[in-house]
Amino acid sequence: MAATPINVSDKFIHPGITVVLFVPTIADPAAPTRVELDAGTDLTEEVIAAGGWQLNSNRVSYNPLGSKFTPNIAGRQSVDDSSLTLPQDLAGDDVRSVLPQGTTGYIVIMHGGDVAASPMDVWPVEVSSLGKPVLPEGSEIASIAVQFAIPSEPAESVAIPA
């Protein structure tokens, strides 16, 4: 009997599909409501770069006396430094008004768009810094790198409410 094949995925690229929200309050990150999501701020049109936003697992090796092989098991999870980069506005009317340093809430990433029952990731966050690099060569737009601390485990692959 042949192994069951994996479902063939409906492939996509993030631009034009993925939605990124900042939501100030979510009672249960494993089951956000549509009212909670709609009370957030849609950052999608301004996000020009994103970094981190994935869990990593350490591996713990151990040395059983009865073998020369050193096996390992899954260990603690951690998250890479996570950030969103958005453009600066000449008058300062930009992400600084939504996410000043110290702001807490949730970054919600709907990888396949805001489609009911599709999966999204809900990241608890605290804004740890707002970096504003100066680029004298003029090859990029002026931007703000919003750095986030992740104070607790994110809720991954949560169904988007209708």
Short mmCIF file of C-alpha atoms in Angstrom, two decimals:
data_model
loop_
_atom_site.label_atom_id
_atom_site.label_comp_id
_atom_site.label_asym_id
_atom_site.label_seq_id
_atom_site.Cartn_x
_atom_site.Cartn_y
_atom_site.Cartn_z
CA MET A 1 0.00 0.00 0.00
CA ALA A 2 1.38 3.44 -0.95
CA ALA A 3 1.83 6.24 1.55
CA THR A 4 -0.85 8.93 1.55
CA PRO A 5 0.45 11.94 -0.39
CA ILE A 6 0.45 15.38 1.20
CA ASN A 7 -2.16 17.82 -0.11
CA VAL A 8 -0.87 19.92 -2.98
CA SER A 9 -0.68 23.47 -1.64
CA ASP A 10 -2.20 26.55 -3.25
CA LYS A 11 1.06 28.48 -3.52
CA PHE A 12 1.27 32.26 -3.10
CA ILE A 13 3.62 35.14 -2.41
CA HIS A 14 3.04 37.48 0.52
CA PRO A 15 2.73 40.82 -1.35
CA GLY A 16 -0.90 41.62 -2.09
CA ILE A 17 -2.22 38.80 0.11
CA THR A 18 -0.79 38.81 3.64
CA VAL A 19 -2.48 41.08 6.19
CA VAL A 20 -0.72 42.49 9.28
CA LEU A 21 -2.74 44.03 12.12
CA PHE A 22 -1.89 45.61 15.44
CA VAL A 23 -4.64 44.76 17.93
CA PRO A 24 -4.47 46.40 21.36
CA THR A 25 -6.59 43.86 23.23
CA ILE A 26 -7.43 40.20 22.67
CA ALA A 27 -9.08 38.26 25.51
CA ASP A 28 -8.03 34.83 24.20
CA PRO A 29 -5.18 34.86 21.66
CA ALA A 30 -6.10 31.29 20.64
CA ALA A 31 -9.56 32.52 19.59
CA PRO A 32 -9.71 36.25 18.74
CA THR A 33 -13.12 37.59 17.86
CA ARG A 34 -13.97 39.57 14.73
CA VAL A 35 -14.86 42.54 16.95
CA GLU A 36 -11.36 42.44 18.54
CA LEU A 37 -9.63 42.20 15.14
CA ASP A 38 -11.75 44.99 13.67
CA ALA A 39 -10.79 47.22 16.64
CA GLY A 40 -7.14 46.95 15.59
CA THR A 41 -5.07 48.95 13.11
CA ASP A 42 -4.32 47.48 9.69
CA LEU A 43 -0.60 48.04 9.06
CA THR A 44 -0.51 46.08 5.80
CA GLU A 45 -0.22 48.95 3.30
CA GLU A 46 2.74 50.48 5.18
CA VAL A 47 4.81 47.37 6.03
CA ILE A 48 7.94 47.40 3.84
CA ALA A 49 9.90 44.73 5.73
CA ALA A 50 9.34 42.16 8.46
CA GLY A 51 11.85 40.11 10.39
CA GLY A 52 11.56 37.28 12.88
CA TRP A 53 8.01 36.17 13.59
CA GLN A 54 8.86 32.49 13.91
CA LEU A 55 9.43 30.08 16.76
CA ASN A 56 12.65 28.13 17.02
CA SER A 57 13.26 25.02 19.06
CA ASN A 58 16.52 24.23 20.79
CA ARG A 59 17.58 20.62 20.80
CA VAL A 60 18.80 18.92 23.94
CA SER A 61 21.38 16.18 23.44
CA TYR A 62 21.97 13.41 25.93
CA ASN A 63 24.52 10.63 26.23
CA PRO A 64 23.10 7.22 27.12
CA LEU A 65 25.81 5.00 28.53
CA GLY A 66 24.72 1.99 26.49
CA SER A 67 25.34 3.60 23.08
CA LYS A 68 27.94 5.61 21.18
CA PHE A 69 25.15 7.52 19.47
CA THR A 70 24.19 10.89 20.97
CA PRO A 71 20.43 11.38 20.43
CA ASN A 72 18.56 14.62 21.01
CA ILE A 73 15.06 15.74 21.90
CA ALA A 74 13.14 18.94 21.28
CA GLY A 75 13.94 21.53 23.94
CA ARG A 76 12.78 25.00 24.85
CA GLN A 77 11.33 27.29 22.22
CA SER A 78 12.42 30.83 21.56
CA VAL A 79 11.70 33.50 19.00
CA ASP A 80 14.05 35.44 16.74
CA ASP A 81 14.22 39.21 17.12
CA SER A 82 10.96 40.36 15.54
CA SER A 83 10.36 43.65 13.78
CA LEU A 84 8.26 45.51 11.26
CA THR A 85 9.69 48.30 9.12
CA LEU A 86 7.37 51.05 7.95
CA PRO A 87 7.95 54.39 6.16
CA GLN A 88 8.52 57.63 8.03
CA ASP A 89 6.25 60.58 7.33
CA LEU A 90 7.82 64.04 7.02
CA ALA A 91 5.42 65.43 9.64
CA GLY A 92 5.64 62.34 11.86
CA ASP A 93 2.12 61.09 11.03
CA ASP A 94 3.22 57.46 10.82
CA VAL A 95 3.55 54.28 12.86
CA ARG A 96 4.92 56.28 15.82
CA SER A 97 1.37 57.42 16.59
CA VAL A 98 0.10 53.81 16.66
CA LEU A 99 3.07 52.00 18.21
CA PRO A 100 5.07 54.28 20.52
CA GLN A 101 7.78 52.62 22.60
CA GLY A 102 6.29 50.58 25.45
CA THR A 103 3.00 49.86 23.65
CA THR A 104 1.63 46.39 24.35
CA GLY A 105 -0.87 44.37 22.35
CA TYR A 106 -0.82 41.83 19.54
CA ILE A 107 0.59 41.62 16.04
CA VAL A 108 -1.75 39.45 13.98
CA ILE A 109 -0.37 38.00 10.77
CA MET A 110 -2.89 36.58 8.32
CA HIS A 111 -0.48 34.96 5.88
CA GLY A 112 -3.14 34.00 3.32
CA GLY A 113 -5.23 37.16 3.76
CA ASP A 114 -8.23 37.97 5.91
CA VAL A 115 -10.27 34.93 4.89
CA ALA A 116 -12.63 33.31 7.40
CA ALA A 117 -11.40 29.95 8.76
CA SER A 118 -7.92 30.44 7.23
CA PRO A 119 -4.99 30.32 9.67
CA MET A 120 -3.42 33.36 11.33
CA ASP A 121 -0.71 33.83 13.92
CA VAL A 122 -1.32 35.99 17.00
CA TRP A 123 1.85 37.40 18.61
CA PRO A 124 1.76 39.11 22.01
CA VAL A 125 4.12 42.10 21.74
CA GLU A 126 5.65 45.06 23.49
CA VAL A 127 7.29 47.76 21.38
CA SER A 128 10.88 47.80 22.59
CA SER A 129 12.32 50.43 20.23
CA LEU A 130 11.67 52.59 17.19
CA GLY A 131 14.83 52.76 15.10
CA LYS A 132 15.12 55.51 12.51
CA PRO A 133 18.24 54.91 10.41
CA VAL A 134 19.69 57.82 8.45
CA LEU A 135 20.61 56.73 4.93
CA PRO A 136 22.68 59.50 3.30
CA GLU A 137 23.01 57.68 -0.03
CA GLY A 138 19.28 58.22 -0.67
CA SER A 139 18.73 54.76 -2.11
CA GLU A 140 15.84 53.86 0.22
CA ILE A 141 12.88 55.69 1.70
CA ALA A 142 13.18 56.94 5.26
CA SER A 143 11.81 54.25 7.53
CA ILE A 144 11.13 53.24 11.12
CA ALA A 145 12.14 49.79 12.33
CA VAL A 146 9.71 48.84 15.09
CA GLN A 147 11.40 46.25 17.32
CA PHE A 148 9.17 44.01 19.42
CA ALA A 149 9.73 41.99 22.57
CA ILE A 150 7.62 38.80 22.61
CA PRO A 151 6.60 38.32 26.27
CA SER A 152 4.73 35.04 25.88
CA GLU A 153 4.12 32.22 23.44
CA PRO A 154 2.24 33.16 20.27
CA ALA A 155 -0.93 31.42 19.16
CA GLU A 156 -0.13 29.89 15.79
CA SER A 157 -2.46 28.71 13.02
CA VAL A 158 -5.55 30.09 14.74
CA ALA A 159 -8.70 30.16 12.60
CA ILE A 160 -9.66 33.63 11.36
CA PRO A 161 -13.19 34.42 12.59
CA ALA A 162 -15.96 35.24 10.11
#
